[in-house]
């Protein structure tokens, strides 16, 4: 369990994290979501005792991280894909880290195996791709078999297979009763991975709730409907609490009625429907809505409402 | 994903050993020996020291031959104490201090430039223990490497000086003293380098400060007129070797015990400052 109380970090005149309080519970994946520069990494570094807070405190399993007798066995962190001397081999890097806690070589081999690094373990980290670097960082985080795992942007630079692997891994770790705290600036990834979300923007907590609540809390669920009789279907669906938007000639977006209800109406009235998609994007929209005033670096060229930056956060 | 693992919910609070100092020391030693660049620097130090000693043995022999045919030079040589050969094995010491001092800088600055520091200090959040462990590894290896190199340099020089009928006794007390003092001095310089690397957190900056201290300051202090700089020059780290190794006290230099204190201060002060900053600053 991670508990932050009034955690604050000020760099000169700039407040990176402004008095945030939150609790990360064991046994579920907690997502830490926010635009670039929102204070995610700074918060995580403060949890790990690497940056000292200007004010407030943060404890891991009841104690400040630095007070734990065996830190690596308590909490494992991936803070930066390449927190590694790149001239050292992956194996030697893990071996040196393991040595601080007398973690046996067999465990080093185990995490190498787990993260799929067996083929490159004896190679210098210098030649690693970003994705391999992430895997090495995750291997290091798992080394001490810790109760609490913190991963800062773990899917950054991973290929689709790697993304799925991280998703399953964190879910598995949480199912074992561990505390998993995972940051990202990608809403879509969080939607698939996290059980609980803490949304941060400009150093302040904007939302702290189960993911389902965040989705339903903002706007109603919508359904995309394609039909060859859009006007007729619109008339049929019109009613209290139901709104229909026309996007293309045969494409409607319906809110206020679930897909089953829409299908029932269409069937009863012999209207052919050839697509019926519940729109998950509402989560993304909820996020955009939540963070629209908090985004630090606005793009000057907007390519569309749902185009979050793909670049890695720091 | 399995559901049977849920019974592990009672996952224990950290069982197993934590970062005791001997484990951190072991970790730092692993880090030290698994970098190719470190091994190359060590090997080149040994090579340079042995090579220089051989050259110096040859040069000294040539000089001794000239002296034999030149009464004036013979008188000059006699005035110097006559024992030319004894300092041959340590003639490469200024290169050793440069290379191993830079190594000291690099081993710490690279932690910060590569981001390794985040891994190091996340594993051992009480930051002073990895620092001290690294300091021990750096100083001990600098000492041992220099001592062994000086000895090998002596062995290589023996047949050369023998060729010129010069006497070099590697077991003499002066030879042993030179070996020990020079090795300690290089270990001290490596420690200063590591402290600078910790303070500056930048390889180029750390090495430049070290070069400034070891090579530029002595020359600059000599060139700047005034008694202050002449006096200050005596207190530079490079000026401590000759009082520490002199057969008898040379006027205008520190006494041996003073020199030892000065060199000690050159290590303790930057190291203490580095430790305070390391503890205080964000990684």
Coordinates of C-alpha atoms in Angstrom, one line a residue:
Chain A
X1 CA 0.0 0.0 0.0
X2 CA 1.3 3.4 -0.9
X3 CA 0.0 6.5 1.0
X4 CA 0.8 10.0 0.0
X5 CA -0.2 12.9 2.2
X6 CA 0.1 16.5 1.0
X7 CA 3.0 15.5 -1.2
X8 CA 4.6 18.6 -2.7
X9 CA 7.6 19.2 -4.9
X10 CA 8.6 22.7 -6.0
X11 CA 11.5 23.3 -8.4
X12 CA 12.5 26.9 -8.1
X13 CA 9.3 28.8 -9.0
X14 CA 7.6 25.8 -10.6
X15 CA 5.4 23.5 -8.6
X16 CA 5.7 20.1 -10.1
X17 CA 3.5 18.4 -7.6
X18 CA 1.2 20.5 -5.5
X19 CA 0.1 18.8 -2.3
X20 CA -1.3 15.5 -3.6
X21 CA -2.9 12.9 -1.3
X22 CA -3.9 9.5 -2.4
X23 CA -3.8 5.9 -1.4
X24 CA -2.8 3.0 -3.7
X25 CA -4.4 -0.2 -2.4
X26 CA -3.0 -3.7 -2.6
X27 CA -4.6 -6.3 -4.8
X28 CA -5.5 -4.2 -7.8
X29 CA -3.8 -2.3 -10.6
X30 CA -3.9 1.4 -9.9
X31 CA -3.3 3.6 -12.9
X32 CA -1.7 7.0 -12.6
X33 CA -2.8 9.0 -15.5
X34 CA -2.0 12.5 -16.7
X35 CA -0.6 14.5 -19.6
X36 CA 3.1 14.9 -20.0
X37 CA 4.6 17.1 -17.3
X38 CA 1.7 16.6 -14.9
X39 CA 3.9 15.4 -12.1
X40 CA 3.6 11.6 -12.5
X41 CA 7.3 10.8 -12.6
X42 CA 8.2 13.3 -9.9
X43 CA 5.6 11.7 -7.6
X44 CA 7.0 8.3 -8.3
X45 CA 10.6 9.4 -7.7
X46 CA 9.4 10.8 -4.3
X47 CA 7.8 7.5 -3.4
X48 CA 11.2 5.9 -4.1
X49 CA 13.1 8.4 -2.0
X50 CA 15.1 9.6 -5.0
X51 CA 13.6 13.1 -4.8
X52 CA 12.8 14.5 -1.4
X53 CA 9.4 16.2 -1.1
X54 CA 9.3 20.0 -0.5
X55 CA 6.4 19.2 1.8
X56 CA 4.2 16.3 2.8
X57 CA 5.1 12.7 3.0
X58 CA 4.7 9.4 1.3
X59 CA 4.9 5.9 2.9
X60 CA 5.1 2.4 1.4
X61 CA 3.5 -0.3 3.5
X62 CA 3.4 2.1 6.4
X63 CA 7.0 3.4 6.3
X64 CA 9.0 5.8 4.3
X65 CA 10.7 3.8 1.5
X66 CA 14.2 4.6 2.8
X67 CA 13.3 3.1 6.3
X68 CA 12.7 -0.4 5.0
X69 CA 15.2 -3.0 6.0
X70 CA 15.2 -4.6 2.5
X71 CA 14.0 -2.0 0.1
X72 CA 14.4 -4.1 -3.1
X73 CA 12.3 -6.9 -1.5
X74 CA 9.7 -4.3 -0.5
X75 CA 9.2 -2.3 -3.6
X76 CA 10.4 -2.7 -7.1
X77 CA 10.3 0.2 -9.5
X78 CA 10.8 0.9 -13.2
X79 CA 11.3 4.7 -13.2
X80 CA 13.2 5.1 -16.3
X81 CA 13.8 2.5 -19.1
X82 CA 17.5 3.1 -19.0
X83 CA 18.4 3.6 -15.4
X84 CA 21.4 1.4 -16.3
X85 CA 25.0 1.9 -17.2
X86 CA 24.7 1.1 -20.9
X87 CA 28.2 -0.4 -21.2
X88 CA 27.3 -3.2 -18.8
X89 CA 25.5 -6.3 -19.9
X90 CA 21.9 -6.8 -18.8
X91 CA 22.9 -9.9 -16.8
X92 CA 25.7 -8.1 -14.9
X93 CA 23.4 -5.1 -14.2
X94 CA 20.9 -7.4 -12.6
X95 CA 23.6 -9.3 -10.8
X96 CA 25.0 -6.1 -9.3
X97 CA 21.6 -5.0 -8.1
X98 CA 20.8 -8.5 -6.7
X99 CA 24.1 -8.5 -4.8
X100 CA 22.9 -5.6 -2.6
X101 CA 20.2 -7.9 -1.1
X102 CA 21.9 -11.3 -1.5
X103 CA 19.3 -12.2 -4.1
X104 CA 20.6 -15.5 -5.6
X105 CA 21.7 -15.8 -9.2
X106 CA 18.9 -18.2 -9.8
X107 CA 16.4 -15.4 -9.3
X108 CA 18.4 -13.2 -11.7
X109 CA 18.0 -15.9 -14.4
X110 CA 14.4 -16.2 -13.5
X111 CA 13.5 -12.6 -14.1
X112 CA 15.6 -12.6 -17.3
X113 CA 13.5 -15.6 -18.4
X114 CA 10.2 -13.9 -17.3
X115 CA 10.9 -10.7 -19.2
X116 CA 12.0 -12.5 -22.4
X117 CA 15.6 -11.2 -22.3
X118 CA 17.4 -14.6 -22.4
X119 CA 18.8 -14.0 -25.8
X120 CA 20.3 -10.6 -25.1
X121 CA 21.2 -10.9 -21.4
X122 CA 24.9 -11.2 -22.1
X123 CA 24.9 -8.2 -24.4
X124 CA 25.6 -4.6 -23.5
X125 CA 22.5 -2.6 -22.8
X126 CA 23.9 0.1 -25.2
X127 CA 22.5 -1.9 -28.1
X128 CA 19.0 -2.4 -26.6
X129 CA 15.9 -1.0 -28.2
X130 CA 13.6 1.1 -26.0
X131 CA 11.4 -2.0 -25.6
X132 CA 14.2 -4.2 -24.5
X133 CA 15.3 -1.4 -22.1
X134 CA 11.7 -1.5 -20.7
X135 CA 11.9 -5.2 -20.2
X136 CA 15.2 -4.9 -18.4
X137 CA 13.7 -2.2 -16.1
X138 CA 10.8 -4.5 -15.4
X139 CA 13.2 -7.4 -14.7
X140 CA 15.0 -5.2 -12.2
X141 CA 11.8 -4.2 -10.6
X142 CA 10.8 -7.8 -10.1
X143 CA 14.2 -8.9 -8.8
X144 CA 13.3 -8.8 -5.1
X145 CA 9.9 -10.3 -5.6
X146 CA 8.5 -7.2 -4.0
X147 CA 5.1 -6.6 -2.5
X148 CA 4.7 -3.3 -4.2
X149 CA 5.5 -2.6 -7.8
X150 CA 5.8 0.9 -9.4
X151 CA 6.1 1.2 -13.2
X152 CA 6.5 4.5 -14.9
X153 CA 5.3 4.4 -18.5
X154 CA 6.1 0.7 -18.8
X155 CA 4.6 0.2 -22.2
X156 CA 6.5 3.1 -23.8
X157 CA 8.4 1.8 -26.8
X158 CA 7.1 -1.8 -26.5
X159 CA 5.8 -3.6 -29.5
X160 CA 2.1 -4.8 -29.4
X161 CA 3.2 -8.2 -28.0
X162 CA 5.1 -6.5 -25.3
X163 CA 2.2 -4.2 -24.5
X164 CA -0.1 -7.3 -24.0
X165 CA 2.6 -9.0 -21.9
X166 CA 2.9 -6.0 -19.5
X167 CA -0.9 -5.8 -19.3
X168 CA -1.2 -9.4 -18.3
X169 CA 1.8 -9.3 -16.0
X170 CA 0.5 -6.3 -13.9
X171 CA -2.9 -7.9 -13.7
X172 CA -1.3 -11.1 -12.6
X173 CA 0.8 -9.4 -10.0
X174 CA -2.2 -7.6 -8.6
X175 CA -4.2 -10.8 -8.5
X176 CA -1.4 -12.2 -6.2
X177 CA -2.4 -9.4 -3.8
X178 CA 0.5 -7.1 -4.6
X179 CA 0.2 -3.3 -4.9
X180 CA 0.7 -2.3 -8.5
X181 CA 1.0 1.4 -9.4
X182 CA 1.4 2.2 -13.0
X183 CA 1.7 5.5 -14.8
X184 CA 0.8 6.4 -18.3
X185 CA -0.3 9.3 -20.4
X186 CA -2.3 6.9 -22.6
X187 CA -5.9 6.6 -21.6
X188 CA -6.6 3.7 -23.9
X189 CA -3.9 1.6 -22.3
X190 CA -5.2 2.4 -18.8
X191 CA -8.7 1.5 -19.8
X192 CA -7.5 -2.0 -20.6
X193 CA -5.1 -2.5 -17.6
X194 CA -6.1 -0.6 -14.6
X195 CA -8.9 -1.3 -12.0
X196 CA -8.6 2.1 -10.3
X197 CA -7.5 5.4 -11.7
X198 CA -5.8 8.4 -10.2
X199 CA -5.8 11.2 -12.7
X200 CA -3.2 14.0 -12.2
X201 CA -2.9 17.3 -14.0
X202 CA -0.5 20.2 -13.3
X203 CA 0.5 18.6 -10.1
X204 CA -3.0 18.2 -8.7
X205 CA -5.2 15.1 -8.4
X206 CA -8.2 15.6 -10.6
X207 CA -9.9 12.2 -10.1
X208 CA -9.4 9.2 -7.9
X209 CA -12.0 6.5 -8.5
X210 CA -12.6 3.1 -9.9
X211 CA -12.2 3.1 -13.7
X212 CA -15.8 2.2 -14.3
X213 CA -16.9 5.2 -12.3
X214 CA -14.7 7.5 -14.3
X215 CA -16.2 6.3 -17.6
X216 CA -19.8 6.5 -16.5
X217 CA -19.3 9.7 -14.5
X218 CA -18.5 11.7 -17.5
X219 CA -21.2 11.8 -20.1
X220 CA -23.4 8.9 -21.0
X221 CA -22.4 5.7 -22.8
X222 CA -22.8 6.0 -26.5
X223 CA -23.3 3.6 -29.3
X224 CA -22.3 3.9 -32.9
X225 CA -25.0 2.7 -35.3
X226 CA -24.8 2.2 -39.0
X227 CA -28.0 1.8 -40.8
X228 CA -29.4 2.3 -44.3
X229 CA -32.4 4.2 -42.9
X230 CA -30.9 6.7 -40.6
X231 CA -33.8 9.2 -40.7
X232 CA -36.3 6.5 -39.8
X233 CA -34.2 5.1 -37.0
X234 CA -33.7 8.6 -35.6
X235 CA -37.4 9.1 -35.4
X236 CA -38.0 5.7 -33.8
X237 CA -35.3 6.2 -31.2
X238 CA -36.2 9.8 -30.3
X239 CA -37.6 9.9 -26.8
X240 CA -36.7 11.0 -23.4
X241 CA -33.1 10.9 -22.5
X242 CA -32.0 9.7 -25.9
X243 CA -30.0 11.9 -28.2
X244 CA -28.9 11.0 -31.6
X245 CA -26.1 12.7 -33.6
X246 CA -25.7 12.2 -37.4
X247 CA -22.1 11.8 -38.3
X248 CA -22.1 10.5 -41.8
X249 CA -24.9 9.7 -44.2
X250 CA -25.5 6.2 -42.6
X251 CA -23.8 6.7 -39.3
X252 CA -25.4 7.7 -36.1
X253 CA -24.2 8.1 -32.6
X254 CA -26.8 7.3 -30.0
X255 CA -26.6 8.1 -26.3
X256 CA -29.1 7.4 -23.6
X257 CA -30.0 3.9 -24.9
X258 CA -27.9 0.8 -24.7
X259 CA -27.1 -1.3 -27.8
X260 CA -29.7 -3.9 -26.8
X261 CA -32.4 -1.3 -26.7
X262 CA -31.3 0.1 -30.1
X263 CA -31.3 -3.4 -31.6
X264 CA -34.7 -4.1 -30.2
X265 CA -36.2 -0.9 -31.6
X266 CA -34.6 -1.6 -35.0
X267 CA -35.8 -5.2 -35.1
X268 CA -39.3 -4.3 -34.1
X269 CA -39.5 -1.8 -36.9
X270 CA -37.7 -3.8 -39.6
X271 CA -34.9 -1.3 -39.9
X272 CA -31.6 -2.9 -41.0
X273 CA -28.7 -2.1 -38.7
X274 CA -25.2 -3.2 -40.0
X275 CA -23.1 -1.9 -37.2
X276 CA -23.7 -1.5 -33.5
X277 CA -20.6 -0.6 -31.5
X278 CA -20.6 0.5 -27.9
X279 CA -18.2 3.4 -27.8
X280 CA -15.3 2.9 -25.4
X281 CA -13.8 6.2 -26.4
X282 CA -15.9 7.8 -23.8
X283 CA -13.1 7.0 -21.4
X284 CA -10.7 8.9 -23.5
X285 CA -13.2 11.7 -23.7
X286 CA -13.7 11.6 -20.0
X287 CA -9.9 12.0 -19.7
X288 CA -9.7 14.8 -22.2
X289 CA -12.6 16.5 -20.4
X290 CA -10.8 16.0 -17.0
X291 CA -7.5 17.2 -18.2
X292 CA -8.3 19.8 -20.8
X293 CA -7.5 22.7 -18.5
X294 CA -4.5 20.9 -17.0
X295 CA -2.5 20.0 -20.1
X296 CA 0.8 21.8 -19.9
X297 CA 2.0 21.6 -23.4
X298 CA -0.9 22.3 -25.8
X299 CA -0.3 21.4 -29.4
X300 CA -0.6 24.2 -31.9
X301 CA -1.8 22.0 -34.7
X302 CA -4.7 19.9 -33.6
X303 CA -5.4 16.9 -35.7
X304 CA -8.6 15.9 -34.0
X305 CA -10.2 15.7 -30.6
X306 CA -8.9 12.2 -29.8
X307 CA -5.2 12.4 -30.6
X308 CA -3.2 12.3 -27.4
X309 CA 0.5 12.7 -27.9
X310 CA 2.3 9.5 -28.4
X311 CA 5.7 10.8 -27.2
X312 CA 7.1 9.4 -24.0
X313 CA 6.6 11.3 -20.7
X314 CA 9.5 12.1 -18.5
Chain B
X1 CA -4.0 -15.8 -14.9
X2 CA -4.8 -18.1 -12.2
X3 CA -7.2 -17.7 -9.3
X4 CA -5.5 -20.1 -7.0
X5 CA -2.7 -17.6 -6.4
X6 CA -5.1 -15.3 -4.5
X7 CA -4.3 -17.1 -1.3
X8 CA -0.9 -15.4 -1.5
X9 CA -2.7 -12.2 -0.5
X10 CA -0.9 -12.4 2.8
X11 CA 2.4 -11.6 1.1
X12 CA 4.9 -11.1 3.8
X13 CA 6.7 -7.9 4.6
X14 CA 10.2 -8.1 3.2
X15 CA 11.7 -11.4 4.2
X16 CA 15.3 -11.9 3.4
X17 CA 18.5 -10.0 3.7
X18 CA 18.7 -6.2 3.1
X19 CA 21.5 -4.1 1.9
X20 CA 24.1 -4.7 4.6
X21 CA 27.4 -3.0 3.9
X22 CA 29.3 -6.2 2.8
X23 CA 26.6 -6.9 0.3
X24 CA 26.7 -3.3 -1.1
X25 CA 30.5 -3.7 -1.3
X26 CA 30.1 -6.9 -3.2
X27 CA 27.6 -5.1 -5.6
X28 CA 30.0 -2.2 -6.1
X29 CA 32.8 -4.7 -6.9
X30 CA 30.6 -6.4 -9.4
X31 CA 29.9 -3.0 -11.0
X32 CA 33.6 -2.2 -11.0
X33 CA 34.8 -5.3 -12.8
X34 CA 32.0 -5.6 -15.3
X35 CA 32.8 -2.5 -17.2
X36 CA 35.2 -3.0 -20.1
X37 CA 36.3 0.7 -20.0
X38 CA 37.4 0.3 -16.4
X39 CA 39.5 -2.8 -17.2
X40 CA 41.0 -1.0 -20.2
X41 CA 42.0 2.0 -18.0
X42 CA 43.5 -0.3 -15.4
X43 CA 45.5 -2.2 -18.0
X44 CA 46.7 0.9 -19.7
X45 CA 47.9 2.3 -16.3
X46 CA 50.0 -0.7 -15.7
X47 CA 51.3 -0.6 -19.3
X48 CA 52.2 3.1 -19.1
X49 CA 53.9 2.7 -15.7
X50 CA 56.0 -0.3 -16.8
X51 CA 56.9 1.3 -20.2
X52 CA 57.9 4.6 -18.6
X53 CA 60.1 2.9 -16.0
X54 CA 61.9 1.0 -18.8
X55 CA 62.4 4.2 -20.7
X56 CA 63.6 5.9 -17.6
X57 CA 66.0 3.1 -16.8
X58 CA 67.5 3.4 -20.3
X59 CA 67.8 7.2 -20.0
X60 CA 69.3 7.0 -16.5
X61 CA 71.8 4.5 -17.8
X62 CA 72.8 6.7 -20.6
X63 CA 73.2 9.6 -18.2
X64 CA 75.3 7.5 -15.9
X65 CA 77.6 6.6 -18.8
X66 CA 78.1 10.2 -19.7
X67 CA 78.8 11.0 -16.1
X68 CA 81.5 8.4 -16.0
X69 CA 83.4 10.3 -18.7
X70 CA 82.6 13.8 -17.3
X71 CA 84.0 14.8 -13.9
X72 CA 81.7 17.9 -13.8
X73 CA 78.5 15.9 -14.2
X74 CA 79.8 13.3 -11.8
X75 CA 80.1 16.1 -9.2
X76 CA 76.6 17.3 -9.9
X77 CA 75.3 13.7 -9.5
X78 CA 77.2 13.1 -6.3
X79 CA 75.6 16.3 -4.9
X80 CA 72.1 14.9 -5.6
X81 CA 72.8 11.9 -3.4
X82 CA 74.0 9.6 -6.1
X83 CA 71.1 7.2 -6.0
X84 CA 69.6 7.7 -9.4
X85 CA 68.2 4.3 -10.0
X86 CA 65.9 4.0 -7.0
X87 CA 63.2 6.3 -8.4
X88 CA 63.1 4.5 -11.8
X89 CA 60.1 2.2 -10.9
X90 CA 57.9 5.1 -9.9
X91 CA 58.7 7.4 -12.9
X92 CA 55.3 6.8 -14.5
X93 CA 53.4 8.0 -11.4
X94 CA 52.0 11.2 -12.9
X95 CA 50.3 9.2 -15.6
X96 CA 49.0 6.7 -13.1
X97 CA 47.5 9.5 -11.0
X98 CA 45.9 11.1 -14.1
X99 CA 44.4 7.8 -15.4
X100 CA 43.2 6.4 -12.0
X101 CA 42.1 9.8 -10.8
X102 CA 39.9 10.1 -14.0
X103 CA 38.7 6.6 -13.4
X104 CA 37.6 7.7 -9.9
X105 CA 35.7 10.6 -11.5
X106 CA 34.1 8.4 -14.1
X107 CA 32.9 5.7 -11.8
X108 CA 30.7 8.1 -10.0
X109 CA 29.8 10.6 -12.7
X110 CA 28.7 7.8 -15.0
X111 CA 26.2 6.7 -12.4
X112 CA 24.5 10.1 -12.9
X113 CA 25.0 10.5 -16.6
X114 CA 23.7 7.0 -17.4
X115 CA 20.8 7.1 -14.9
X116 CA 22.3 4.1 -13.1
X117 CA 22.2 6.2 -9.9
X118 CA 18.4 5.8 -9.9
X119 CA 18.8 2.0 -9.8
X120 CA 21.7 2.1 -7.3
X121 CA 19.9 4.4 -4.8
X122 CA 16.5 2.8 -5.2
X123 CA 18.1 -0.5 -4.2
X124 CA 20.0 1.2 -1.3
X125 CA 18.2 4.3 -0.3
X126 CA 20.6 5.1 2.4
X127 CA 22.9 6.6 -0.1
X128 CA 26.1 6.8 1.9
X129 CA 26.7 3.0 1.9
X130 CA 27.0 2.6 -1.9
X131 CA 29.2 5.7 -1.9
X132 CA 31.6 4.4 0.7
X133 CA 31.6 0.9 -0.8
X134 CA 32.5 2.5 -4.2
X135 CA 35.2 4.6 -2.4
X136 CA 36.7 1.5 -0.9
X137 CA 36.7 -0.4 -4.2
X138 CA 38.2 2.6 -6.0
X139 CA 40.9 3.3 -3.5
X140 CA 41.9 -0.3 -2.9
X141 CA 42.1 -1.1 -6.6
X142 CA 44.1 2.1 -7.3
X143 CA 46.5 1.2 -4.5
X144 CA 47.0 -2.4 -5.5
X145 CA 47.3 -1.7 -9.2
X146 CA 49.8 1.1 -8.6
X147 CA 51.8 -1.1 -6.2
X148 CA 51.9 -4.1 -8.5
X149 CA 52.7 -1.9 -11.5
X150 CA 55.6 -0.3 -9.6
X151 CA 57.0 -3.6 -8.7
X152 CA 56.7 -5.0 -12.2
X153 CA 58.2 -1.8 -13.5
X154 CA 61.1 -2.4 -11.1
X155 CA 61.6 -6.0 -12.3
X156 CA 61.5 -4.8 -16.0
X157 CA 64.1 -2.1 -15.2
X158 CA 66.5 -4.3 -13.4
X159 CA 68.2 -5.9 -16.4
X160 CA 68.4 -2.5 -18.1
X161 CA 70.1 -0.7 -15.3
X162 CA 72.2 -3.7 -14.7
X163 CA 73.5 -3.3 -18.3
X164 CA 74.8 0.2 -17.3
X165 CA 76.4 -1.1 -14.0
X166 CA 73.8 0.8 -11.9
X167 CA 72.5 -0.6 -8.7
X168 CA 68.8 -1.0 -8.1
X169 CA 67.6 -2.9 -5.1
X170 CA 63.8 -3.4 -5.1
X171 CA 64.0 -4.7 -1.5
X172 CA 65.8 -1.6 -0.1
X173 CA 63.8 0.4 2.4
X174 CA 63.8 3.4 0.1
X175 CA 62.4 1.3 -2.7
X176 CA 59.7 0.0 -0.5
X177 CA 58.9 3.5 0.8
X178 CA 58.6 4.8 -2.7
X179 CA 56.3 2.0 -3.7
X180 CA 54.0 2.4 -0.7
X181 CA 53.9 6.2 -0.7
X182 CA 53.3 6.5 -4.4
X183 CA 50.6 3.8 -4.3
X184 CA 48.9 5.6 -1.4
X185 CA 49.1 8.8 -3.2
X186 CA 47.4 7.4 -6.3
X187 CA 44.7 5.9 -4.1
X188 CA 44.2 9.4 -2.6
X189 CA 44.0 11.0 -6.0
X190 CA 41.4 8.4 -7.1
X191 CA 39.4 9.2 -4.0
X192 CA 39.6 12.9 -4.8
X193 CA 38.5 12.1 -8.3
X194 CA 35.5 10.1 -7.1
X195 CA 34.5 13.0 -4.7
X196 CA 34.7 15.4 -7.6
X197 CA 32.6 13.1 -9.8
X198 CA 30.0 13.0 -7.1
X199 CA 30.0 16.8 -6.6
X200 CA 30.0 17.7 -10.3
X201 CA 28.0 14.7 -11.6
X202 CA 29.5 15.3 -15.0
X203 CA 32.5 13.3 -16.4
X204 CA 34.2 16.1 -18.4
X205 CA 33.7 18.6 -15.6
X206 CA 35.0 16.3 -13.0
X207 CA 38.1 15.3 -15.0
X208 CA 38.9 18.9 -15.9
X209 CA 38.7 19.9 -12.2
X210 CA 41.0 17.0 -11.4
X211 CA 43.5 18.0 -14.1
X212 CA 43.3 21.6 -12.9
X213 CA 44.2 20.5 -9.4
X214 CA 47.0 18.1 -10.3
X215 CA 48.6 19.6 -13.4
X216 CA 47.5 23.2 -13.9
X217 CA 47.6 24.5 -10.4
X218 CA 51.2 23.6 -9.6
X219 CA 52.4 25.3 -12.8
X220 CA 50.2 28.3 -12.3
X221 CA 51.2 28.8 -8.7
X222 CA 54.8 28.8 -9.7
X223 CA 54.3 31.4 -12.4
X224 CA 52.2 33.8 -10.3
X225 CA 54.5 36.1 -8.5
X226 CA 54.1 36.6 -4.8
X227 CA 54.9 34.6 -1.6
X228 CA 51.4 33.5 -1.1
X229 CA 51.3 31.3 -4.2
X230 CA 54.8 30.1 -3.5
X231 CA 53.7 29.0 -0.1
X232 CA 50.3 27.7 -1.3
X233 CA 52.1 25.5 -3.9
X234 CA 53.5 23.4 -1.0
X235 CA 50.0 22.5 0.0
X236 CA 48.9 21.1 -3.3
X237 CA 48.4 17.3 -3.4
X238 CA 51.2 16.9 -6.0
X239 CA 53.7 18.6 -3.7
X240 CA 53.2 16.1 -0.9
X241 CA 55.0 13.2 -2.6
X242 CA 58.5 14.5 -2.3
X243 CA 58.4 15.3 1.4
X244 CA 56.9 11.9 2.0
X245 CA 59.6 10.1 0.1
X246 CA 62.6 12.3 0.8
X247 CA 65.5 10.5 2.4
X248 CA 66.1 13.5 4.6
X249 CA 64.1 16.7 4.9
X250 CA 64.6 19.1 2.0
X251 CA 64.4 22.8 2.9
X252 CA 61.5 24.8 1.6
X253 CA 59.2 21.8 1.6
X254 CA 56.8 20.4 4.2
X255 CA 57.9 17.9 6.9
X256 CA 56.8 14.4 6.1
X257 CA 54.1 14.4 8.8
X258 CA 52.8 17.7 7.6
X259 CA 52.6 16.4 4.0
X260 CA 50.7 13.3 5.2
X261 CA 48.2 15.5 7.0
X262 CA 47.8 17.8 3.9
X263 CA 47.2 14.8 1.6
X264 CA 44.8 13.4 4.1
X265 CA 42.9 16.7 4.2
X266 CA 42.8 16.7 0.4
X267 CA 40.9 13.4 0.6
X268 CA 38.7 14.0 3.6
X269 CA 37.4 17.4 2.7
X270 CA 36.1 16.7 -0.8
X271 CA 34.9 13.3 0.2
X272 CA 32.9 14.8 3.2
X273 CA 31.5 17.5 0.9
X274 CA 30.5 14.8 -1.7
X275 CA 28.8 12.8 1.0
X276 CA 26.8 15.8 2.3
X277 CA 25.7 16.7 -1.2
X278 CA 24.8 13.1 -2.2
X279 CA 22.6 12.8 0.9
X280 CA 20.9 16.2 0.3
X281 CA 20.4 16.4 -3.4
X282 CA 17.8 14.7 -5.5
X283 CA 19.1 11.8 -7.6

